[in-house]
Coordinates of C-alpha atoms and ligand atoms in Angstrom, one line a residue:
X1 CA 16.8 46.8 90.6
X2 CA 17.5 43.6 89.5
X3 CA 20.0 40.8 91.2
X4 CA 22.7 40.8 88.8
X5 CA 23.4 44.9 89.1
X6 CA 23.3 44.4 93.0
X7 CA 26.0 41.9 92.3
X8 CA 27.4 43.6 89.7
X9 CA 27.8 46.9 91.8
X10 CA 28.8 45.6 95.2
X11 CA 30.7 47.8 96.2
X12 CA 30.9 50.7 93.4
X13 CA 31.5 53.9 94.7
X14 CA 31.6 53.9 98.8
X15 CA 33.8 56.3 99.3
X16 CA 32.7 59.4 99.2
X17 CA 35.5 61.6 99.4
X18 CA 37.6 60.2 97.1
X19 CA 34.8 58.8 94.6
X20 CA 36.6 55.6 94.4
X21 CA 35.2 52.7 92.0
X22 CA 36.1 50.0 94.3
X23 CA 35.7 50.3 98.2
X24 CA 39.3 50.6 99.5
X25 CA 40.5 48.1 102.2
X26 CA 39.8 50.4 105.4
X27 CA 42.9 48.5 107.5
X28 CA 42.7 50.4 110.5
X29 CA 41.5 48.7 114.4
X30 CA 40.6 52.5 115.0
X31 CA 39.2 56.2 114.3
X32 CA 39.9 59.0 115.4
X33 CA 37.3 60.9 116.6
X34 CA 36.9 64.8 115.5
X35 CA 36.2 66.4 119.4
X36 CA 35.2 65.0 122.7
X37 CA 31.7 62.8 121.9
X38 CA 31.8 63.7 118.4
X39 CA 32.1 60.5 115.8
X40 CA 32.4 60.3 112.3
X41 CA 30.6 57.1 112.7
X42 CA 33.3 55.6 112.8
X43 CA 34.3 54.4 116.2
X44 CA 36.1 50.9 116.1
X45 CA 36.2 47.8 113.7
X46 CA 34.6 45.6 115.6
X47 CA 31.5 47.7 115.8
X48 CA 31.5 48.8 112.6
X49 CA 34.6 49.4 109.4
X50 CA 33.6 51.1 105.9
X51 CA 34.9 48.3 104.3
X52 CA 33.0 45.6 106.3
X53 CA 30.0 47.4 105.8
X54 CA 29.4 48.0 102.0
X55 CA 29.9 43.8 101.7
X56 CA 26.9 43.4 104.9
X57 CA 25.1 46.5 102.9
X58 CA 24.8 44.8 99.6
X59 CA 24.1 41.3 101.6
X60 CA 20.8 43.2 102.8
X61 CA 20.0 44.5 99.7
X62 CA 20.5 40.7 97.4
X63 CA 18.5 39.3 100.6
X64 CA 16.4 41.7 100.5
X65 CA 16.5 41.8 104.6
X66 CA 16.7 45.0 106.9
X67 CA 20.4 44.4 107.8
X68 CA 23.6 41.7 107.2
X69 CA 26.6 41.0 109.4
X70 CA 29.8 39.6 108.0
X71 CA 31.6 36.6 110.2
X72 CA 34.6 35.1 110.3
X73 CA 33.7 32.0 109.4
X74 CA 30.4 30.8 108.4
X75 CA 30.5 28.7 112.4
X76 CA 31.0 31.7 113.4
X77 CA 27.2 33.2 112.3
X78 CA 25.7 30.2 113.2
X79 CA 28.0 30.8 116.8
X80 CA 26.5 34.3 116.5
X81 CA 23.2 33.3 116.0
X82 CA 22.6 31.1 118.4
X83 CA 24.0 33.3 121.2
X84 CA 20.4 35.2 120.4
X85 CA 19.0 32.6 122.6
X86 CA 19.4 31.7 126.4
X87 CA 19.7 28.8 128.3
X88 CA 16.7 26.3 128.5
X89 CA 16.3 27.0 124.7
X90 CA 15.2 24.6 122.0
X91 CA 15.8 24.4 118.7
X92 CA 14.3 21.9 115.9
X93 CA 16.8 21.8 113.5
X94 CA 17.0 19.7 110.1
X95 CA 18.3 16.1 110.5
X96 CA 20.3 16.4 107.3
X97 CA 22.9 19.1 107.5
X98 CA 26.6 20.6 107.7
X99 CA 28.0 18.1 110.3
X100 CA 29.9 21.8 111.6
X101 CA 26.5 22.7 112.4
X102 CA 25.6 19.7 114.4
X103 CA 29.0 19.6 116.1
X104 CA 28.9 23.5 117.5
X105 CA 25.2 22.4 118.4
X106 CA 25.8 19.3 120.6
X107 CA 29.5 20.2 121.8
X108 CA 29.3 23.6 122.2
X109 CA 25.9 24.6 122.7
X110 CA 24.8 21.8 124.7
X111 CA 26.9 22.1 127.2
X112 CA 25.3 26.1 127.6
X113 CA 21.6 24.8 127.6
X114 CA 21.0 25.2 124.4
X115 CA 19.3 22.3 123.0
X116 CA 18.3 21.0 119.6
X117 CA 16.7 17.9 117.7
X118 CA 16.8 16.7 115.0
X119 CA 14.0 16.2 113.0
X120 CA 13.5 15.8 108.4
X121 CA 12.4 19.3 107.5
X122 CA 10.8 17.4 104.0
X123 CA 8.1 15.8 106.4
X124 CA 6.5 18.1 108.3
X125 CA 4.5 16.2 111.0
X126 CA 7.9 15.7 112.0
X127 CA 9.1 18.6 112.4
X128 CA 6.1 19.8 114.4
X129 CA 6.3 16.2 117.1
X130 CA 10.0 17.5 117.4
X131 CA 8.5 21.6 119.0
X132 CA 8.6 21.4 122.5
X133 CA 5.7 24.0 123.7
X134 CA 7.1 26.9 125.7
X135 CA 10.6 25.5 125.2
X136 CA 11.1 25.2 121.5
X137 CA 12.1 28.7 120.3
X138 CA 13.0 28.0 116.5
X139 CA 13.2 26.3 113.3
X140 CA 17.1 25.9 111.5
X141 CA 16.6 24.7 107.8
X142 CA 19.3 24.3 105.8
X143 CA 17.5 23.6 101.8
X144 CA 18.6 22.2 99.8
X145 CA 20.5 19.4 102.8
X146 CA 24.2 18.9 102.5
X147 CA 25.1 15.9 101.0
X148 CA 21.9 14.8 100.6
X149 CA 19.7 17.8 98.7
X150 CA 16.5 17.4 100.4
X151 CA 13.7 20.1 99.7
X152 CA 12.0 21.3 102.2
X153 CA 9.2 22.9 101.2
X154 CA 10.3 26.9 102.7
X155 CA 6.7 28.2 102.3
X156 CA 5.6 25.4 104.2
X157 CA 8.2 25.8 107.0
X158 CA 8.3 29.1 107.8
X159 CA 3.8 29.4 108.1
X160 CA 4.7 26.6 111.1
X161 CA 7.2 28.1 112.4
X162 CA 5.3 31.0 113.0
X163 CA 2.5 29.8 113.5
X164 CA 3.9 28.2 116.8
X165 CA 5.6 31.9 117.5
X166 CA 9.2 30.2 116.4
X167 CA 11.5 32.1 114.6
X168 CA 12.9 30.2 111.4
X169 CA 16.6 29.9 110.2
X170 CA 17.5 29.5 107.0
X171 CA 21.0 28.5 106.1
X172 CA 21.3 29.4 102.5
X173 CA 24.3 28.3 101.3
X174 CA 23.6 26.0 99.2
X175 CA 21.8 28.3 97.0
X176 CA 22.8 32.1 97.4
X177 CA 19.9 35.0 97.1
X178 CA 20.7 34.9 93.0
X179 CA 19.0 31.2 92.9
X180 CA 16.7 31.6 96.8
X181 CA 15.8 34.4 99.2
X182 CA 14.3 32.9 102.0
X183 CA 14.1 36.4 104.2
X184 CA 11.2 37.3 101.1
X185 CA 9.2 34.3 102.2
X186 CA 9.0 35.2 105.8
X187 CA 12.0 33.5 107.2
X188 CA 14.1 35.7 110.4
X189 CA 17.1 34.9 109.3
X190 CA 19.3 33.5 106.2
X191 CA 22.6 32.5 107.6
X192 CA 25.8 31.9 105.0
X193 CA 29.0 30.0 104.2
X194 CA 30.4 32.8 103.3
X195 CA 33.7 30.7 101.8
X196 CA 32.0 29.2 99.6
X197 CA 29.6 30.2 96.7
X198 CA 29.2 33.8 97.9
X199 CA 32.9 34.7 97.6
X200 CA 33.2 31.9 95.1
X201 CA 37.0 31.4 95.0
X202 CA 38.4 28.8 97.0
X203 CA 40.5 31.1 98.3
X204 CA 38.9 33.0 102.1
X205 CA 36.6 32.0 105.1
X206 CA 33.8 34.1 105.8
X207 CA 29.9 34.0 107.4
X208 CA 27.4 36.0 107.4
X209 CA 24.0 36.3 108.9
X210 CA 21.1 39.3 107.0
X211 CA 18.0 40.0 108.7
X212 CA 14.5 40.2 108.0
X213 CA 13.4 42.8 111.1
X214 CA 14.8 45.0 113.1
X215 CA 14.6 44.1 115.4
X216 CA 16.6 40.3 114.9
X217 CA 19.4 42.8 113.4
X218 CA 19.7 45.0 116.9
X219 CA 20.3 41.2 118.5
X220 CA 22.3 39.7 116.2
X221 CA 24.3 43.0 116.6
X222 CA 24.8 43.3 119.5
X223 CA 26.2 39.6 119.4
X224 CA 28.2 40.5 116.3
X225 CA 29.9 43.4 118.2
X226 CA 29.9 41.9 121.9
X227 CA 31.5 38.7 120.5
X228 CA 33.4 40.0 117.8
X229 CA 33.8 37.2 115.6
X230 CA 34.0 40.0 112.4
X231 CA 35.5 39.5 108.9
X232 CA 38.3 41.4 108.5
X233 CA 38.5 44.2 106.1
X234 CA 40.9 42.6 103.4
X235 CA 38.7 39.1 103.2
X236 CA 35.8 41.9 103.4
X237 CA 36.9 43.5 99.9
X238 CA 38.0 39.8 98.6
X239 CA 34.8 38.9 99.1
X240 CA 33.2 41.9 97.4
X241 CA 34.9 40.7 94.7
X242 CA 33.4 37.4 94.2
X243 CA 30.3 38.7 94.6
X244 CA 30.5 41.1 91.5
X245 CA 30.5 37.5 89.0
X246 CA 28.2 35.6 91.3
X247 CA 25.4 35.4 88.5
X248 CA 27.4 34.6 85.7
X249 CA 29.5 31.9 87.8
X250 CA 26.2 30.7 89.4
X251 CA 24.7 30.0 85.9
X252 CA 27.8 28.1 84.3
X253 CA 28.8 26.4 87.4
X254 CA 24.1 24.9 87.3
X255 CA 24.4 23.7 83.8
X256 CA 27.8 22.1 84.1
X257 CA 25.5 20.3 87.5
X258 CA 22.9 19.4 84.8
X259 CA 24.9 17.9 83.0
X260 CA 26.8 16.0 85.3
X261 CA 24.1 14.8 87.1
X262 CA 22.4 13.6 83.7
X263 CA 24.8 11.3 82.8
X264 CA 25.8 10.6 86.0
X265 CA 22.6 9.5 86.1
X266 CA 22.9 7.1 82.8
X267 CA 26.3 5.6 84.2
X268 CA 25.9 1.7 85.2
X269 CA 28.4 1.8 87.3
X270 CA 26.4 4.8 89.0
X271 CA 23.5 4.3 92.2
X272 CA 21.1 7.1 92.8
X273 CA 22.6 10.4 92.1
X274 CA 20.8 13.4 93.9
X275 CA 20.3 17.2 92.1
X276 CA 17.3 18.7 92.8
X277 CA 17.2 19.5 88.9
X278 CA 16.9 15.8 88.0
X279 CA 12.5 15.9 86.8
X280 CA 12.5 12.8 89.1
X281 CA 14.0 14.9 92.2
X282 CA 11.3 14.5 94.8
X283 CA 12.4 18.4 96.2
X284 CA 11.4 19.4 92.2
X285 CA 8.8 20.8 92.3
X286 CA 9.1 22.3 95.7
X287 CA 12.8 24.3 94.2
X288 CA 11.3 24.9 90.9
X289 CA 9.0 27.1 92.6
X290 CA 10.5 28.2 95.8
X291 CA 14.0 29.5 93.6
X292 CA 15.0 30.1 90.2
X293 CA 17.3 27.3 89.3
X294 CA 18.5 23.9 90.8
X295 CA 22.3 25.0 92.4
X296 CA 25.4 23.4 91.7
X297 CA 25.3 21.0 94.1
X298 CA 24.9 16.9 93.7
X299 CA 25.3 13.9 95.5
X300 CA 25.5 10.8 93.9
X301 CA 26.3 6.9 95.0
X302 CA 28.6 4.7 93.3
X303 CA 27.6 0.8 93.0
X304 CA 30.8 -0.7 94.5
X305 CA 31.8 0.7 97.3
X306 CA 35.3 0.3 96.1
X307 CA 34.9 3.1 93.3
X308 CA 34.7 5.7 96.1
X309 CA 38.9 5.6 96.7
X310 CA 39.0 4.9 93.3
X311 CA 37.3 8.1 92.1
X312 CA 39.3 10.2 94.8
X313 CA 42.8 9.0 93.5
X314 CA 41.9 9.4 90.0
X315 CA 40.4 12.6 89.4
X316 CA 42.7 15.0 87.6
X317 CA 40.5 18.2 86.3
X318 CA 38.1 17.9 89.6
X319 CA 40.0 18.5 93.7
X320 CA 39.3 16.5 95.8
X321 CA 39.1 18.2 98.9
X322 CA 36.2 19.7 101.3
X323 CA 34.2 22.5 100.5
X324 CA 32.0 23.8 97.7
X325 CA 31.1 26.4 95.2
X326 CA 33.8 28.0 94.0
X327 CA 34.9 28.2 89.8
X328 CA 37.2 25.1 90.6
X329 CA 35.6 21.1 90.5
X330 CA 35.1 19.7 94.3
X331 CA 35.2 16.2 95.1
X332 CA 34.3 16.1 98.6
X333 CA 33.3 12.1 100.4
X334 CA 31.1 13.3 103.0
X335 CA 30.9 10.3 105.5
X336 CA 34.9 11.1 106.3
X337 CA 34.8 14.9 105.9
X338 CA 32.4 17.5 105.6
X339 CA 30.3 14.4 108.1
X340 CA 32.6 13.2 110.7
X341 CA 31.2 14.2 113.3
X342 CA 28.4 13.0 113.2
X343 CA 27.9 9.4 114.7
X344 CA 27.4 6.5 112.0
X345 CA 24.2 5.2 113.3
X346 CA 22.6 9.1 113.1
X347 CA 24.1 9.4 109.2
X348 CA 22.9 6.0 108.1
X349 CA 19.5 6.5 109.9
X350 CA 19.3 9.4 106.9
X351 CA 20.9 8.4 104.3
X352 CA 24.8 9.4 105.1
X353 CA 26.3 6.3 103.8
X354 CA 29.8 4.8 102.4
X355 CA 28.9 5.0 99.1
X356 CA 27.6 8.2 98.6
X357 CA 29.5 11.3 97.2
X358 CA 29.6 15.3 96.7
X359 CA 30.3 16.4 93.7
X360 CA 30.7 20.5 94.0
X361 CA 30.7 22.2 90.5
X362 CA 32.2 24.5 89.1
X363 CA 33.2 26.6 85.7
X364 CA 35.6 24.3 84.0
X365 CA 34.1 22.9 80.0
X366 CA 31.4 20.5 81.2
X367 CA 33.4 17.9 78.4
X368 CA 36.8 18.2 80.9
X369 CA 34.4 17.3 83.7
X370 CA 32.6 14.4 81.9
X371 CA 36.1 13.1 80.9
X372 CA 37.6 12.8 83.5
X373 CA 34.9 11.2 86.0
X374 CA 34.4 8.8 83.1
X375 CA 38.6 8.3 83.3
X376 CA 38.5 7.9 87.2
X377 CA 35.6 5.5 87.3
X378 CA 36.7 3.5 84.0
Ligands
LIG1 C1 25.7 24.9 104.7 C2 26.7 25.0 105.2 N1 26.5 25.8 106.4 C3 27.9 26.1 107.1 C4 28.6 25.4 107.1 C5 30.2 26.7 107.9 O1 30.4 27.6 106.8 P1 32.4 27.7 107.0 O2 33.1 26.6 106.9 O3 32.9 29.0 106.4 O4 32.9 27.7 108.7 C6 29.2 25.4 106.0 C7 30.4 24.9 105.7 O5 30.7 23.6 104.8 C8 28.1 24.2 105.4 O6 28.3 23.8 103.7

């Protein structure tokens, strides 16, 4: 079935006894056992809840994986993935990545003996140099990266990782399985902040892991059940509801993003425009090959640093807020918000500079978005 149909049918008629068209919200912690040693298949909602299960099944289908797992946030999903490793293990991570993931690795997992090194994932030699033979167990890649929109060639990185016996984990938050499916290219795990495009309405937090193989499914299932940061039934339902329109939303959002990127690129006050849909973006050809669109995220620099504050304070249609992927456009200042936990010298080195702004483009009328930016930048 085509992905648009899978999306529109997310959670459709999962409740056989009633025929409910929309998956019911099973707001229950536990389930009655018919007799000693007999189970309905549902024992306790931390292990399996029917509403969460409907969501997890559709996500596995969308990512073309073995099983999906829904968590309370993207960070909870990444935590579950990292908990599948052991003290002494080492992970090589894209150097341009969501600040919360950097903080999780450096502040939470390092003290437990799971170490990370950071490398430019767009340069295979840099990734390979960061691998510590015998100790490195995985590559963790964001592509396109947050916030610099650097594109990694997934096929080549997966071949490199698997050649060295490493698991390959891809944070697919920016693209979603509608545009890019890393597991089809051989990655072992796809991770999402489901808070973003998958839910799409800036109204809930969630995290998703989809495993390609039954072995990885079992590792993640064990962590999900034993540590318990699961997505509740209400939010699972809301996310199923959001997923139904993912294709429509993303098509509109990325058309708007392309329009804004072209407009920004021609604006005299703007420095660099980082949008992989622009033909001169270094990752343009790779993303065109490995994804079916360029997404709705873009970053740009302003020539006059004072412009940053003016712009943030003056936007009216676009909202100054931390997050992305929803139907409403948001503008973010990475150095003070999403990437504040990355040390200043690391940010400078990788290019997350004081003049950089990030836009998550929504479904509003393109003319209104451009007029808003125009008036704010005057
Ligand atoms: C690429 C990426 N991964 C993970 C996360 C964390 O997700 P959450 O905020 O749902 O915990 C974010 C949040 O912005 C993100 O942008």
